[in-house]
mmCIF file with all atom_site columns, C-alpha atoms in Angstrom:
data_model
loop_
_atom_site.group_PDB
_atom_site.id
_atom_site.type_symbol
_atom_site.label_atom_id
_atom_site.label_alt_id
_atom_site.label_comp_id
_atom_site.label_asym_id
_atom_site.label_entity_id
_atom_site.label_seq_id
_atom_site.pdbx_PDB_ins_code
_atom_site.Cartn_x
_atom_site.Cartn_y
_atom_site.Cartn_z
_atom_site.occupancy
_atom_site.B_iso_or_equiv
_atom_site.pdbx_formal_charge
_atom_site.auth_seq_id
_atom_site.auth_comp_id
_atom_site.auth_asym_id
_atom_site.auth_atom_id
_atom_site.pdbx_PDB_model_num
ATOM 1   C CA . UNK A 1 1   ? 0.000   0.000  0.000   1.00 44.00 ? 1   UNK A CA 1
ATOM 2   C CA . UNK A 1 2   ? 1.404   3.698  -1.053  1.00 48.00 ? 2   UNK A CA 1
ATOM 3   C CA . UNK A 1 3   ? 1.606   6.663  1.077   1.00 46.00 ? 3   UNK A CA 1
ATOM 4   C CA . UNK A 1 4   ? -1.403  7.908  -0.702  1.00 47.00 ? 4   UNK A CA 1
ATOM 5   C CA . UNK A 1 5   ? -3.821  4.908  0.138   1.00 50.00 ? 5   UNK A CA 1
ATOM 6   C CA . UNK A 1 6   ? -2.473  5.000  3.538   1.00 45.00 ? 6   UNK A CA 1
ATOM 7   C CA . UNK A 1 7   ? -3.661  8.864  4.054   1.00 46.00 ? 7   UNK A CA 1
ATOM 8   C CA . UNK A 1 8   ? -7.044  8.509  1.999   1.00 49.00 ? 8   UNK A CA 1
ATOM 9   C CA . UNK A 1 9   ? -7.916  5.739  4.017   1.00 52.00 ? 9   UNK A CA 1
ATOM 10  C CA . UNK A 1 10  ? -6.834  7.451  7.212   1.00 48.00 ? 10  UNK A CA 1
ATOM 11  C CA . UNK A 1 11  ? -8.760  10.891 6.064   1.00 50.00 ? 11  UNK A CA 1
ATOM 12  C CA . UNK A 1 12  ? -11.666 10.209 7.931   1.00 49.00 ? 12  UNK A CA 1
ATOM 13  C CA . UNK A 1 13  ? -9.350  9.442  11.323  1.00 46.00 ? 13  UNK A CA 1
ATOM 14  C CA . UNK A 1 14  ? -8.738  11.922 14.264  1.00 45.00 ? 14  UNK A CA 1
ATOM 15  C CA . UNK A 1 15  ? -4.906  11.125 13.507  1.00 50.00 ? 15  UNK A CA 1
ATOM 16  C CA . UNK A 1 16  ? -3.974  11.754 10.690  1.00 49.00 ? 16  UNK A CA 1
ATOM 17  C CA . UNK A 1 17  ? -0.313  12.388 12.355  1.00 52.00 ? 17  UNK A CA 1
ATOM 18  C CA . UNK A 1 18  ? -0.453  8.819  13.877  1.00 56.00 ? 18  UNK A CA 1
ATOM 19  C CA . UNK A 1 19  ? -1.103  7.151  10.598  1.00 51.00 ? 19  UNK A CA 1
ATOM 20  C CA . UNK A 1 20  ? 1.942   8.801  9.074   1.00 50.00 ? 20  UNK A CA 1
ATOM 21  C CA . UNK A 1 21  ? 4.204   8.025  11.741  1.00 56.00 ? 21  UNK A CA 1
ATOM 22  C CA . UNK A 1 22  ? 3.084   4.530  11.404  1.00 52.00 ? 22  UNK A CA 1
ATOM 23  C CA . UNK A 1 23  ? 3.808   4.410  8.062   1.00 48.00 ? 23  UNK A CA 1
ATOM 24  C CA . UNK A 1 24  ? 6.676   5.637  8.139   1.00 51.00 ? 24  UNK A CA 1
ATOM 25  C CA . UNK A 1 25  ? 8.210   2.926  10.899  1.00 54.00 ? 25  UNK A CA 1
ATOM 26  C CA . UNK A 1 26  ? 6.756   0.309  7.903   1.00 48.00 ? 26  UNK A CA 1
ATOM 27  C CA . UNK A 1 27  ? 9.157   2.263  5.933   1.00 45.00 ? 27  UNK A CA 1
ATOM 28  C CA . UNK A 1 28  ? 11.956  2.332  8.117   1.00 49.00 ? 28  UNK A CA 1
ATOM 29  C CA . UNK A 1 29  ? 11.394  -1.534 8.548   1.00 48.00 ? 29  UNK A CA 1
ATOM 30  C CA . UNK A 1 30  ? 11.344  -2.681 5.530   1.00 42.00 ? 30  UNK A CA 1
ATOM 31  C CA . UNK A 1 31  ? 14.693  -0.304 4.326   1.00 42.00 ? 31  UNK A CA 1
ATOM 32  C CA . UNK A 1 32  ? 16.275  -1.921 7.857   1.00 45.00 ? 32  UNK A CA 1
ATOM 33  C CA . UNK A 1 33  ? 15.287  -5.467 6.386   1.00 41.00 ? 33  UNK A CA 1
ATOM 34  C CA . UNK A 1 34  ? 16.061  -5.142 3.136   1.00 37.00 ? 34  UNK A CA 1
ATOM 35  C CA . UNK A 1 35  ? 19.783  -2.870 3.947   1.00 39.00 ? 35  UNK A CA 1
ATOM 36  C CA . UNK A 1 36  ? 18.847  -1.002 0.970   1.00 41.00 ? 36  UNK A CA 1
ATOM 37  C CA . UNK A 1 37  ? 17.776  2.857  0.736   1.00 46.00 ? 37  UNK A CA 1
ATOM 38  C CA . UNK A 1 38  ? 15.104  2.187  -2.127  1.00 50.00 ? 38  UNK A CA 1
ATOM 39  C CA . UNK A 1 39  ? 12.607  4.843  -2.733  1.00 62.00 ? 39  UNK A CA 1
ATOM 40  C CA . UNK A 1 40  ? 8.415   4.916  -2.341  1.00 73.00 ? 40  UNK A CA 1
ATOM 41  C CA . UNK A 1 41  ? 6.806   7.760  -4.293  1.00 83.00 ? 41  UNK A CA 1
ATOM 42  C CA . UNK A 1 42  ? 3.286   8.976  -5.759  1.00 90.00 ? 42  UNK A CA 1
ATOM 43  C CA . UNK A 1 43  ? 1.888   11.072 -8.095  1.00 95.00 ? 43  UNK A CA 1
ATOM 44  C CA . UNK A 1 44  ? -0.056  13.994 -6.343  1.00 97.00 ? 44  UNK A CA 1
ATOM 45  C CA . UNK A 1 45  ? -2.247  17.269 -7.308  1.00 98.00 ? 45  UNK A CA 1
ATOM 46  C CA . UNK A 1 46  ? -0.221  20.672 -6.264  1.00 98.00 ? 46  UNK A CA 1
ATOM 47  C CA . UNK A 1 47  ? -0.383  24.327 -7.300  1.00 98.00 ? 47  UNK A CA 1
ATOM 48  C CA . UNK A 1 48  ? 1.749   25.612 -9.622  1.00 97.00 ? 48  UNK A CA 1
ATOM 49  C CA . UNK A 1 49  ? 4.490   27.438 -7.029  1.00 96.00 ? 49  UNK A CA 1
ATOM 50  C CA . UNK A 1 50  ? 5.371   23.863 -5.930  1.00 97.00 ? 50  UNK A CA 1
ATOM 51  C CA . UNK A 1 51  ? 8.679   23.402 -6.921  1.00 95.00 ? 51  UNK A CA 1
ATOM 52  C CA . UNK A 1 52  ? 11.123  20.386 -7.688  1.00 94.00 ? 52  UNK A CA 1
ATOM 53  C CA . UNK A 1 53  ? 13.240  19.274 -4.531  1.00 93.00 ? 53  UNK A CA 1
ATOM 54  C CA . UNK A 1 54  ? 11.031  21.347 -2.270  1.00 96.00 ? 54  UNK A CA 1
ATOM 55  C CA . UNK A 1 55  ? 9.729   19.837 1.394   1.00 96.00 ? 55  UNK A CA 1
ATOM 56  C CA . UNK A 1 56  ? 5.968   18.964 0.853   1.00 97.00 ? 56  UNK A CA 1
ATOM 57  C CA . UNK A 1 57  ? 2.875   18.710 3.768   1.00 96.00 ? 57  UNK A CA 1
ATOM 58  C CA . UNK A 1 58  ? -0.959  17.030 2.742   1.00 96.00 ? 58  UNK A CA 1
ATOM 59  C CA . UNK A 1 59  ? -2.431  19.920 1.887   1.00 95.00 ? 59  UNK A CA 1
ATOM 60  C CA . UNK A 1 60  ? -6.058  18.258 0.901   1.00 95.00 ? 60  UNK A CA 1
ATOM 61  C CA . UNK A 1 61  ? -6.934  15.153 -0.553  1.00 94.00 ? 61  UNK A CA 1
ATOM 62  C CA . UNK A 1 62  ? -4.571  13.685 -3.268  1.00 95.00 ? 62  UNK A CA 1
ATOM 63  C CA . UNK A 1 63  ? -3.265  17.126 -3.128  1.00 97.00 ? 63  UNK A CA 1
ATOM 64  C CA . UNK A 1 64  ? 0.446   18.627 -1.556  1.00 97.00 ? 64  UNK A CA 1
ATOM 65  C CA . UNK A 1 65  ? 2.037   21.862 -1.297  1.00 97.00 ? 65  UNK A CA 1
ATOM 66  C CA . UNK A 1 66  ? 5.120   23.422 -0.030  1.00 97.00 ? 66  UNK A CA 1
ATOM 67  C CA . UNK A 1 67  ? 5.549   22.327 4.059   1.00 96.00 ? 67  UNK A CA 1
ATOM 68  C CA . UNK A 1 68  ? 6.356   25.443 5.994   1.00 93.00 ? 68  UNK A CA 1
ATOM 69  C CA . UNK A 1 69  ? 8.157   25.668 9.648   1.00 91.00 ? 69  UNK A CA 1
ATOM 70  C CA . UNK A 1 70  ? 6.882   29.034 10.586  1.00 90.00 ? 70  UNK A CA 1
ATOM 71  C CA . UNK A 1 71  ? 5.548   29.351 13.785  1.00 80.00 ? 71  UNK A CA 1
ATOM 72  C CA . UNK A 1 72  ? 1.723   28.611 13.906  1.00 82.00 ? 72  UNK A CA 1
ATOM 73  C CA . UNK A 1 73  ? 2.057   27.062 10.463  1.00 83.00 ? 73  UNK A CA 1
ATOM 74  C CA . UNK A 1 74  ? -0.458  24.702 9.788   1.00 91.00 ? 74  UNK A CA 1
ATOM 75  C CA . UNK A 1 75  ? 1.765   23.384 7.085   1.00 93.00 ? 75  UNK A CA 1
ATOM 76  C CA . UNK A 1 76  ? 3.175   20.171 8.534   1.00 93.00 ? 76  UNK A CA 1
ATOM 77  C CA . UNK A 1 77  ? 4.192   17.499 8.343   1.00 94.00 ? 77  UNK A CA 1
ATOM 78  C CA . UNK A 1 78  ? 6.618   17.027 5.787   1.00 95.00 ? 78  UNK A CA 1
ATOM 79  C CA . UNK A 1 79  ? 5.819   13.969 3.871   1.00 95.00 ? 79  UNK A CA 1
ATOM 80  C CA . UNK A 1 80  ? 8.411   13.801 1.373   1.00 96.00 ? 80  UNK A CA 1
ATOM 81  C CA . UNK A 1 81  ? 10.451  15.558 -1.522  1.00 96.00 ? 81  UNK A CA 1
ATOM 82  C CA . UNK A 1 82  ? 8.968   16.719 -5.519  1.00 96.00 ? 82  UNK A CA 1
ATOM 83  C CA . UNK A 1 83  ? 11.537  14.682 -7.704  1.00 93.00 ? 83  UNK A CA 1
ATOM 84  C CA . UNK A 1 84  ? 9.338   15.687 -10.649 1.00 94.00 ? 84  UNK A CA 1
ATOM 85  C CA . UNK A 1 85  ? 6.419   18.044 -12.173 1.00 96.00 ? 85  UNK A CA 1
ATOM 86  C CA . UNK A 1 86  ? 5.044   16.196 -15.067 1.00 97.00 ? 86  UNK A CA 1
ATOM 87  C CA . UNK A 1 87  ? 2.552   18.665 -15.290 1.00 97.00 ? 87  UNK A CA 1
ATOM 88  C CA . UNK A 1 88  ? 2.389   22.262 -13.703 1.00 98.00 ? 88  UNK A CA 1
ATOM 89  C CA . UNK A 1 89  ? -0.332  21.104 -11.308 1.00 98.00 ? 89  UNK A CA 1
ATOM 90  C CA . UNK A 1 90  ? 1.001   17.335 -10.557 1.00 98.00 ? 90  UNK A CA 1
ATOM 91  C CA . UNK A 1 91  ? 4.145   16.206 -8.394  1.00 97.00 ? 91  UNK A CA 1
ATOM 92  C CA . UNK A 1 92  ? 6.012   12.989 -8.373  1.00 96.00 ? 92  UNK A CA 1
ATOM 93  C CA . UNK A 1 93  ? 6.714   13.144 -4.404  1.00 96.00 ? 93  UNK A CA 1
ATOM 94  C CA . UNK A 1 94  ? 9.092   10.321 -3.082  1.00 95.00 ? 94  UNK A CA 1
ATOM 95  C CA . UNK A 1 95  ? 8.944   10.005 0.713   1.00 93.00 ? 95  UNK A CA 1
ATOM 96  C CA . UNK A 1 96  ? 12.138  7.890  1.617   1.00 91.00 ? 96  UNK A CA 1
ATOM 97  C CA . UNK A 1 97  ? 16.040  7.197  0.017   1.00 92.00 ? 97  UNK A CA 1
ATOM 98  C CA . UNK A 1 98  ? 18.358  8.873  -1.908  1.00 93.00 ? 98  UNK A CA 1
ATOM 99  C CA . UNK A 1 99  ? 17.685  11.835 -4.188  1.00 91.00 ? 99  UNK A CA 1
ATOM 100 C CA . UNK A 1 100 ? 20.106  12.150 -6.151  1.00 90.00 ? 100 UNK A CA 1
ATOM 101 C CA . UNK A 1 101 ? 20.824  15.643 -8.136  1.00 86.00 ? 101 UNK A CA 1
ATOM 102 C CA . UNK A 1 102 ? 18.230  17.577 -7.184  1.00 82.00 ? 102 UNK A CA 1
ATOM 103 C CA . UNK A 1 103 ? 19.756  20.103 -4.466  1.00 89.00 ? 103 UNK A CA 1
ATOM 104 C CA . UNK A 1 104 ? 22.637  22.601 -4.696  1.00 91.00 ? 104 UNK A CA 1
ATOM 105 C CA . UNK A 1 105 ? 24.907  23.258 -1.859  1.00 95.00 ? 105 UNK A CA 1
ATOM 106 C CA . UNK A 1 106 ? 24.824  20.435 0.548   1.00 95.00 ? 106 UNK A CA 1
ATOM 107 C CA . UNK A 1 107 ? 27.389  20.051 3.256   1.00 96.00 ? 107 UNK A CA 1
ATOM 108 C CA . UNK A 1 108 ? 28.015  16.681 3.039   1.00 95.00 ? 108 UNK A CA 1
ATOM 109 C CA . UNK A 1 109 ? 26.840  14.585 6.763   1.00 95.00 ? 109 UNK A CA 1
ATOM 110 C CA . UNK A 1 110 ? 25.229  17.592 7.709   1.00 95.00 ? 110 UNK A CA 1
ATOM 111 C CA . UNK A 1 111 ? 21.305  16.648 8.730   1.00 95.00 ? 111 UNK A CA 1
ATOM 112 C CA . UNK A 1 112 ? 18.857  18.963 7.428   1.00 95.00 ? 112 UNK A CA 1
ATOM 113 C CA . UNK A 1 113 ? 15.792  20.175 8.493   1.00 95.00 ? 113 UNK A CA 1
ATOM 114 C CA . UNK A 1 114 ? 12.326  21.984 7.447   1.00 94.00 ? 114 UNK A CA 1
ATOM 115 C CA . UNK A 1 115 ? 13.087  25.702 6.578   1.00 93.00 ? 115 UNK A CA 1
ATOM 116 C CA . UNK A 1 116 ? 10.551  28.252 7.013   1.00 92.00 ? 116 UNK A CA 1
ATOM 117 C CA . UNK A 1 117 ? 10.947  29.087 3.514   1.00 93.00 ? 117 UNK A CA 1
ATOM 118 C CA . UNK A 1 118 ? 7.953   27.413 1.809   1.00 94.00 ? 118 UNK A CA 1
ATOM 119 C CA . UNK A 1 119 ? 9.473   24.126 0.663   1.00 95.00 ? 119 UNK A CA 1
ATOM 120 C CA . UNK A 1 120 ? 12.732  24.547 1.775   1.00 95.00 ? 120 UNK A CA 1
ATOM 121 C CA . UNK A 1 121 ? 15.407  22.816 4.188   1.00 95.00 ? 121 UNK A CA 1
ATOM 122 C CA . UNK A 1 122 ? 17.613  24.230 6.284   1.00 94.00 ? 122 UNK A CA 1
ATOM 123 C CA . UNK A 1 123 ? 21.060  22.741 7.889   1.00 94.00 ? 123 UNK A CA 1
ATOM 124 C CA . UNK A 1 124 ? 21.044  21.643 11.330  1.00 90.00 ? 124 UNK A CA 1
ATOM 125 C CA . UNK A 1 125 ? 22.329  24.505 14.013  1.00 84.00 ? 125 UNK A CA 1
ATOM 126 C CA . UNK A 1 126 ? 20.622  27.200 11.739  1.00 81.00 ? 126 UNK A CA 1
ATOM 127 C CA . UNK A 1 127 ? 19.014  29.418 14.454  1.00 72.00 ? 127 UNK A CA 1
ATOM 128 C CA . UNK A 1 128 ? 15.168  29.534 14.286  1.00 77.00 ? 128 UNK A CA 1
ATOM 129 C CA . UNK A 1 129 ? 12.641  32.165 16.492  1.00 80.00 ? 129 UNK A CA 1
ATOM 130 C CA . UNK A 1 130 ? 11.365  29.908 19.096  1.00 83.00 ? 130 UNK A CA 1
ATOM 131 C CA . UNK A 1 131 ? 7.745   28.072 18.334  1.00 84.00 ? 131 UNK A CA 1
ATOM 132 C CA . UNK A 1 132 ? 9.090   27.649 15.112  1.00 88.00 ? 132 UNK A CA 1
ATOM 133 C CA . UNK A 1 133 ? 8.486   23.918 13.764  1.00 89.00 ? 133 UNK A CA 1
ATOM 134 C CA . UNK A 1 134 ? 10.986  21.263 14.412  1.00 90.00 ? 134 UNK A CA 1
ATOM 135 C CA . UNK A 1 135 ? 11.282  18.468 11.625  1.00 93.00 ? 135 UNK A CA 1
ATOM 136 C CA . UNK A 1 136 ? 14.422  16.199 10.402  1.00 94.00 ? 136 UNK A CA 1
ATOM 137 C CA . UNK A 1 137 ? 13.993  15.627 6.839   1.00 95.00 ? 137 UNK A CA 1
ATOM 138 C CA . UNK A 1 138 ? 17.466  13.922 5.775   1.00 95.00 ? 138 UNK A CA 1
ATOM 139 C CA . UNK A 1 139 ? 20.948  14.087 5.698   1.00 95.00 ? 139 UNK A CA 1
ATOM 140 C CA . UNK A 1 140 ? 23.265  15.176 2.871   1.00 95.00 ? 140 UNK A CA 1
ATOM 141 C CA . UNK A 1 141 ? 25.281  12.488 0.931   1.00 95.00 ? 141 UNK A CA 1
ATOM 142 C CA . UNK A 1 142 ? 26.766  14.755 -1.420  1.00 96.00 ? 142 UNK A CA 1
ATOM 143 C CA . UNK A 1 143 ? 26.644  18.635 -2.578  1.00 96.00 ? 143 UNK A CA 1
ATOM 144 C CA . UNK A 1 144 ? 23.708  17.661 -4.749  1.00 94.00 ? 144 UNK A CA 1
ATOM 145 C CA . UNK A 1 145 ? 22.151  14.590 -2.958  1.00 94.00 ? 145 UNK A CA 1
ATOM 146 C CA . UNK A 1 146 ? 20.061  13.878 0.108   1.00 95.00 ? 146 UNK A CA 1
ATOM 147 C CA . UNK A 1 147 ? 18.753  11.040 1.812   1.00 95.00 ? 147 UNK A CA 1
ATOM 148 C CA . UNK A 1 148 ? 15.632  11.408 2.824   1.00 93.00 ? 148 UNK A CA 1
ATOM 149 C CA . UNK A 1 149 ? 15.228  10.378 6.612   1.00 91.00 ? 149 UNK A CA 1
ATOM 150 C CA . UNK A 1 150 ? 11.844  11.951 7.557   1.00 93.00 ? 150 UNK A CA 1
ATOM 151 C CA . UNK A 1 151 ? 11.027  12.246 11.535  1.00 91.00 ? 151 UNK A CA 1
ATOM 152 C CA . UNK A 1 152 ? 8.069   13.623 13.106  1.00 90.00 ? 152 UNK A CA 1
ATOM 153 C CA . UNK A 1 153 ? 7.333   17.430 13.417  1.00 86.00 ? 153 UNK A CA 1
ATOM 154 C CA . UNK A 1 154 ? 7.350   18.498 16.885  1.00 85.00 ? 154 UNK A CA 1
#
């Protein structure tokens, strides 16, 4: 089952942030078993400002947009990466492994986490304003590759 059955079918649910987390430990189990870093991802609906390699949140159903840590930001929780538009209003979102080529300026083992730039990320130590949302989204491989290690937003 894909990321996006898992949410539709959890959309009439209180938690929709318990759902993801358990999906994403079905995630992390199955890379741990398998001691590979493949890659899940889904086609979703998005507006037109949604970039490639930004940070993206359910925004409504079958739909994402760019995930925002600014305080009081109801845009959370990141759910994954755009590694593709194939049409201004759809985005190929992959929610776990490597993405390769699609940043600039990585440090290289530095974790990274959700910027409050819509859609961005942000090295770890970067100083935030307090309230601001906390959320790991990966760790840099390379200058131009991540790997996407998504934890919750707290």
């Amino acid at each position: 089952m894909g990321l996006l059955d898992y949410l539709k079918a959890a959309a009439g649910e209180a938690s929709l942030h318990t759902k993801l987390g358990q999906w994403r430990q079905k995630v992390s189990a199955a890379l741990d078993a398998s001691g590979s870093a493949g890659a899940a991802d889904d086609v979703w609906n998005c507006p037109a400002s949604v970039q490639v390699n930004g940070a993206v949140y359910v925004s409504g159903a079958d739909t994402v947009d760019q995930a925002d840590a600014t305080a009081g930001s109801t845009k959370v929780p990141v759910i994954g990466f755009v590694t593709s538009k194939p049409t201004p209003t759809t985005a190929v979102v992959q929610y776990s492994g490597v993405l390769p080529n699609v940043f600039v300026g990585l440090v290289p083992g530095t974790i990274y986490y959700l910027s409050e730039t819509p859609g961005g990320i942000m090295p770890a130590g970067t100083l935030v304003p307090p309230g601001t949302w906390n959320q790991q989204v990966g760790v840099a491989k390379s200058a131009t590759t991540l790997l996407a290690a998504i934890l919750e937003a707290v």
